[in-house]
CSV table of C-alpha atoms and ligand atoms in Angstrom, one decimal:
chain,number,residue,atom,x,y,z
H,699,MET,CA,0.0,0.0,0.0
H,700,ALA,CA,1.4,3.4,-1.0
H,701,ILE,CA,2.0,6.0,1.7
H,702,VAL,CA,1.1,8.7,-0.8
H,703,GLU,CA,-0.8,8.5,-4.0
H,704,ALA,CA,-1.4,11.9,-5.5
H,705,LYS,CA,-3.1,12.1,-8.9
H,706,GLY,CA,-3.6,15.1,-11.1
H,707,ILE,CA,-3.0,17.6,-8.3
H,708,LYS,CA,-3.6,21.2,-9.3
H,709,ARG,CA,-3.4,24.3,-7.2
H,710,SER,CA,-4.2,27.8,-8.2
H,711,PHE,CA,-4.3,30.9,-6.2
H,712,ARG,CA,-6.6,33.8,-7.0
H,713,SER,CA,-5.8,37.4,-6.3
H,714,GLY,CA,-8.3,39.8,-7.7
H,715,ASP,CA,-8.9,39.0,-11.3
H,716,GLU,CA,-5.7,37.1,-11.7
H,717,GLU,CA,-5.2,33.4,-11.2
H,718,LEU,CA,-1.8,32.0,-10.5
H,719,THR,CA,-1.5,28.3,-11.3
H,720,VAL,CA,1.3,26.8,-9.2
H,721,LEU,CA,0.7,23.1,-9.6
H,722,SER,CA,-0.7,22.0,-12.9
H,723,GLY,CA,-1.3,18.2,-12.6
H,724,ILE,CA,1.1,16.5,-10.3
H,725,ASP,CA,1.2,12.7,-10.1
H,726,LEU,CA,3.3,11.2,-7.3
H,727,ARG,CA,3.4,7.8,-5.6
H,728,ILE,CA,5.5,7.3,-2.5
H,729,ASN,CA,5.9,3.8,-1.1
H,730,PRO,CA,6.8,2.8,2.4
H,731,GLY,CA,10.5,3.4,3.1
H,732,ASP,CA,10.9,5.8,0.1
H,733,PHE,CA,13.0,8.9,0.4
H,734,VAL,CA,11.8,11.4,-2.1
H,735,ALA,CA,13.3,14.9,-2.6
H,736,VAL,CA,11.6,17.7,-4.6
H,737,THR,CA,13.9,20.4,-5.7
H,738,GLY,CA,13.4,23.5,-7.9
H,739,GLU,CA,13.8,27.2,-8.0
H,740,SER,CA,12.2,29.5,-5.4
H,741,GLY,CA,8.5,30.0,-6.0
H,742,THR,CA,8.0,26.9,-8.1
H,743,GLY,CA,5.5,25.4,-5.6
H,744,LYS,CA,7.5,23.0,-3.5
H,745,SER,CA,6.0,24.1,-0.2
H,746,THR,CA,2.5,24.3,-1.8
H,747,LEU,CA,2.9,20.6,-2.9
H,748,LEU,CA,4.2,19.5,0.5
H,749,HIS,CA,1.4,21.4,2.3
H,750,ILE,CA,-1.2,19.6,0.1
H,751,ILE,CA,0.3,16.2,0.7
H,752,GLY,CA,0.6,17.0,4.4
H,753,LEU,CA,-3.1,18.0,4.6
H,754,LEU,CA,-2.3,21.5,5.5
H,755,ASP,CA,-3.8,22.8,2.3
H,756,ARG,CA,-6.3,21.5,-0.3
H,757,PRO,CA,-5.7,21.2,-4.0
H,758,THR,CA,-8.0,23.0,-6.5
H,759,GLU,CA,-8.3,19.7,-8.3
H,760,GLY,CA,-7.0,16.2,-8.0
H,761,GLU,CA,-7.0,13.1,-5.8
H,762,LEU,CA,-4.9,12.3,-2.8
H,763,LEU,CA,-4.7,9.0,-0.9
H,764,LEU,CA,-2.7,8.6,2.2
H,765,ASP,CA,-2.1,5.1,3.4
H,766,GLY,CA,-4.7,4.0,0.8
H,767,ARG,CA,-7.4,6.3,2.1
H,768,GLY,CA,-8.9,9.1,0.1
H,769,CYS,CA,-8.5,12.2,2.3
H,770,LEU,CA,-9.8,15.2,0.4
H,771,SER,CA,-13.4,14.7,1.4
H,772,LEU,CA,-12.7,14.1,5.1
H,773,SER,CA,-14.0,16.6,7.7
H,774,ASP,CA,-11.6,19.1,9.2
H,775,GLU,CA,-11.6,17.1,12.4
H,776,LYS,CA,-10.8,13.8,10.7
H,777,THR,CA,-8.2,15.5,8.5
H,778,ALA,CA,-6.5,16.9,11.7
H,779,GLN,CA,-6.6,13.4,13.3
H,780,LEU,CA,-5.0,11.7,10.3
H,781,ARG,CA,-2.4,14.4,10.0
H,782,ASN,CA,-1.4,14.2,13.7
H,783,ARG,CA,-1.3,10.4,13.7
H,784,PHE,CA,0.3,9.7,10.4
H,785,ILE,CA,2.6,12.6,9.5
H,786,GLY,CA,5.5,14.4,11.2
H,787,PHE,CA,6.6,17.8,9.9
H,788,VAL,CA,9.8,19.7,9.9
H,789,PHE,CA,10.1,23.2,8.5
H,790,GLN,CA,12.9,25.6,7.6
H,791,PHE,CA,12.4,27.5,10.9
H,792,HIS,CA,12.1,25.1,13.8
H,793,HIS,CA,8.9,26.6,15.3
H,794,LEU,CA,9.8,25.3,18.7
H,795,LEU,CA,7.8,26.9,21.5
H,796,PRO,CA,10.2,29.4,23.1
H,797,GLU,CA,8.8,29.1,26.7
H,798,PHE,CA,9.3,25.3,26.8
H,799,THR,CA,12.5,23.3,27.2
H,800,SER,CA,13.7,20.9,24.5
H,801,LEU,CA,12.3,18.0,26.5
H,802,GLU,CA,8.9,19.6,26.9
H,803,ASN,CA,8.8,20.6,23.2
H,804,VAL,CA,9.3,16.9,22.3
H,805,MET,CA,6.9,15.7,24.9
H,806,LEU,CA,4.0,17.9,23.9
H,807,PRO,CA,2.8,16.0,20.8
H,808,CYS,CA,2.8,12.8,22.9
H,809,LEU,CA,0.7,14.5,25.7
H,810,VAL,CA,-1.7,15.9,23.1
H,811,ALA,CA,-2.1,12.4,21.7
H,812,GLY,CA,-3.1,11.2,25.1
H,813,LYS,CA,0.1,9.5,26.4
H,814,THR,CA,0.8,9.6,30.1
H,815,PHE,CA,3.4,12.1,31.3
H,816,GLU,CA,5.9,9.3,32.1
H,817,ASP,CA,5.5,7.7,28.7
H,818,ALA,CA,5.8,11.1,26.9
H,819,LYS,CA,8.9,11.8,28.9
H,820,SER,CA,10.6,8.5,28.2
H,821,ARG,CA,9.8,8.7,24.5
H,822,ALA,CA,11.2,12.3,24.4
H,823,ILE,CA,14.3,11.4,26.2
H,824,SER,CA,15.0,8.4,24.0
H,825,LEU,CA,14.6,10.6,20.8
H,826,LEU,CA,16.9,13.4,22.3
H,827,ASP,CA,19.4,10.6,23.1
H,828,LYS,CA,19.2,9.2,19.6
H,829,PHE,CA,19.8,12.6,18.1
H,830,GLU,CA,22.7,13.3,20.6
H,831,ILE,CA,21.1,16.3,22.2
H,832,GLU,CA,20.1,14.7,25.6
H,833,SER,CA,22.5,17.1,27.3
H,834,ARG,CA,20.3,20.0,26.0
H,835,ALA,CA,17.1,18.5,27.3
H,836,TYR,CA,16.6,21.2,29.9
H,837,HIS,CA,17.7,24.1,27.7
H,838,PHE,CA,15.2,26.5,26.1
H,839,PRO,CA,15.2,26.9,22.2
H,840,ASN,CA,17.0,30.3,22.4
H,841,GLN,CA,19.9,28.6,24.3
H,842,LEU,CA,20.5,26.1,21.5
H,843,SER,CA,22.5,26.4,18.2
H,844,GLY,CA,20.5,26.4,14.9
H,845,GLY,CA,21.5,22.8,14.3
H,846,GLU,CA,20.5,21.7,17.8
H,847,GLN,CA,17.1,23.5,17.4
H,848,GLN,CA,16.5,21.7,14.2
H,849,ARG,CA,17.4,18.3,15.8
H,850,VAL,CA,14.9,19.0,18.6
H,851,ALA,CA,12.4,19.9,15.9
H,852,LEU,CA,13.1,16.6,14.2
H,853,ALA,CA,12.7,14.7,17.5
H,854,ARG,CA,9.4,16.5,18.0
H,855,ALA,CA,8.2,15.6,14.5
H,856,LEU,CA,8.9,11.9,15.3
H,857,ALA,CA,7.5,12.0,18.9
H,858,ASN,CA,4.4,10.0,18.0
H,859,SER,CA,6.3,7.6,15.7
H,860,PRO,CA,4.7,8.7,12.4
H,861,GLN,CA,5.3,6.5,9.4
H,862,PHE,CA,5.8,9.5,7.2
H,863,LEU,CA,8.0,12.6,7.6
H,864,ILE,CA,7.5,15.8,5.5
H,865,ALA,CA,10.5,18.1,5.6
H,866,ASP,CA,10.3,21.5,4.0
H,867,GLU,CA,13.8,23.0,3.6
H,868,PRO,CA,14.9,21.5,6.9
H,869,THR,CA,18.5,22.8,6.4
H,870,GLY,CA,17.5,26.1,4.7
H,871,ASN,CA,18.6,28.1,7.8
H,872,LEU,CA,21.7,26.1,8.7
H,873,ASP,CA,25.4,26.3,7.8
H,874,GLU,CA,27.1,23.4,6.1
H,875,ARG,CA,28.2,21.5,9.2
H,876,HIS,CA,24.8,21.7,10.8
H,877,SER,CA,23.1,20.9,7.5
H,878,HIS,CA,25.2,17.8,7.3
H,879,GLU,CA,24.0,16.7,10.8
H,880,ILE,CA,20.4,16.9,9.8
H,881,GLU,CA,21.2,15.2,6.4
H,882,GLU,CA,22.8,12.3,8.3
H,883,LEU,CA,19.8,12.0,10.7
H,884,LEU,CA,17.3,11.9,7.9
H,885,CYS,CA,19.2,9.2,6.1
H,886,ARG,CA,19.6,7.2,9.3
H,887,MET,CA,15.9,7.4,10.1
H,888,ASN,CA,15.1,6.3,6.6
H,889,LYS,CA,17.5,3.4,6.5
H,890,GLU,CA,17.3,2.2,10.1
H,891,GLU,CA,13.6,2.8,10.9
H,892,ASN,CA,12.2,2.7,7.4
H,893,LEU,CA,10.8,6.2,7.9
H,894,THR,CA,9.2,7.4,4.6
H,895,ILE,CA,10.4,10.9,3.8
H,896,LEU,CA,9.3,13.6,1.4
H,897,LEU,CA,11.7,16.5,1.4
H,898,ALA,CA,11.7,19.9,-0.4
H,899,THR,CA,15.1,21.5,-0.7
H,900,HIS,CA,17.3,23.8,-2.6
H,901,ASP,CA,20.3,22.0,-1.2
H,902,ILE,CA,21.5,19.7,-4.0
H,903,LYS,CA,23.8,17.8,-1.7
H,904,LEU,CA,20.8,17.0,0.6
H,905,ALA,CA,18.5,16.2,-2.4
H,906,GLU,CA,21.1,13.7,-3.7
H,907,ARG,CA,20.9,11.7,-0.5
H,908,ALA,CA,17.3,10.8,-1.4
H,909,LYS,CA,16.5,7.7,-3.4
H,910,ARG,CA,14.4,9.6,-5.9
H,911,VAL,CA,14.7,13.3,-6.8
H,912,TYR,CA,12.2,15.3,-8.8
H,913,LEU,CA,12.5,18.8,-10.2
H,914,LEU,CA,9.4,20.9,-9.9
H,915,THR,CA,9.2,23.3,-12.8
H,916,GLY,CA,6.3,24.8,-14.7
H,917,GLY,CA,3.9,23.2,-12.2
H,918,MET,CA,5.0,19.7,-13.1
H,919,LEU,CA,7.4,17.2,-11.6
H,920,SER,CA,10.2,15.6,-13.7
H,921,ALA,CA,12.3,12.8,-12.3
H,922,ILE,CA,16.0,13.6,-12.2
H,923,LYS,CA,17.1,10.6,-10.1
H,924,SER,CA,15.4,7.3,-9.4
H,925,GLU,CA,16.8,4.7,-7.0
H,926,GLY,CA,20.4,5.7,-7.3
H,927,LYS,CA,20.4,6.4,-11.0
H,928,VAL,CA,20.8,9.9,-12.3
H,929,GLU,CA,18.6,10.5,-15.3
U,1338,LIG,N1,-1.7,31.3,0.0
U,1338,LIG,C1,-1.2,31.8,-1.1
U,1338,LIG,N2,-1.9,32.7,-1.8
U,1338,LIG,C2,-1.4,33.2,-3.0
U,1338,LIG,N3,-0.2,32.8,-3.6
U,1338,LIG,C3,0.4,31.8,-2.9
U,1338,LIG,C4,0.0,31.3,-1.7
U,1338,LIG,N4,0.9,30.3,-1.3
U,1338,LIG,C5,1.9,30.3,-2.2
U,1338,LIG,N5,1.6,31.2,-3.2
U,1338,LIG,C6,2.4,31.4,-4.4
U,1338,LIG,O1,2.6,30.2,-5.0
U,1338,LIG,C7,4.0,30.2,-5.6
U,1338,LIG,C8,4.7,29.0,-5.0
U,1338,LIG,O2,5.0,29.2,-3.6
U,1338,LIG,P1,5.7,28.1,-2.8
U,1338,LIG,O3,5.9,28.7,-1.4
U,1338,LIG,O4,5.0,26.8,-2.9
U,1338,LIG,O5,7.2,28.0,-3.5
U,1338,LIG,P2,8.5,27.2,-3.1
U,1338,LIG,O6,8.9,26.4,-4.3
U,1338,LIG,O7,8.3,26.5,-1.8
U,1338,LIG,O8,9.5,28.4,-2.9
U,1338,LIG,P3,10.8,28.5,-1.9
U,1338,LIG,O9,11.8,27.7,-2.5
U,1338,LIG,O10,11.1,30.0,-1.9
U,1338,LIG,O11,10.4,28.0,-0.6
U,1338,LIG,C9,4.6,31.5,-5.2
U,1338,LIG,O12,4.5,32.3,-6.4
U,1338,LIG,C10,3.7,32.0,-4.1
U,1338,LIG,O13,3.7,33.4,-4.1
U,1339,LIG,MG1,9.1,26.7,0.1
């Protein structure tokens, strides 16, 4: 069963009399354990596509199945439930809550999902440990480096063990060394835990780590690498 099956996804934005078509018929299938990168110039619609696949936005036309379930006709409540259970998100800016420690930021999604405090804490500690930031568990986001903040954000995205991670420019705000740390963690999670990843990035080095790479241009995707082969 595919994790994502997107068919004929179109998305236009209207402003006044003008209509801007950003996605003009995207087909994309992502299987369990895939690592797919979408690259392309700024403004070509990478975030728009990730938001639609991540159920944060709806397409103007098209069909979207997640884990085999059609999800465009679900109620807002069911959409939010599916999103929270099934998908983890990481963005360019970490969006950690400034008044909470790293540990609390990672615990929060578990608590929202109904885990006990002790279970949430042990899950959060094990993720911080895995990402080698356990020594920063009691620091606040503004006391962390950019790379550490992004590792905490990744731990938070994975707190409820989603099968599917959507990462929109996760290294866009980091220097080369910190980008490399995030790159390594994403690859490790994909290989060791079979985490399915959909990534948007300008960073060609990061995109090349994916198993499949697509270029988004003119509202369409074209494959530039599939399973290790550059096309
Ligand atoms: N809510 C919106 N209303 C109107 N236009 C929008 C909206 N969201 C995105 N757009 C437009 O859609 C186009 C694609 O934007 P998007 O953010 O998806 O690009 P991107 O490829 O992610 O760019 P970047 O690499 O800079 O992050 C842009 O021209 C943007 O202005
Ligand atoms: Mg973007």
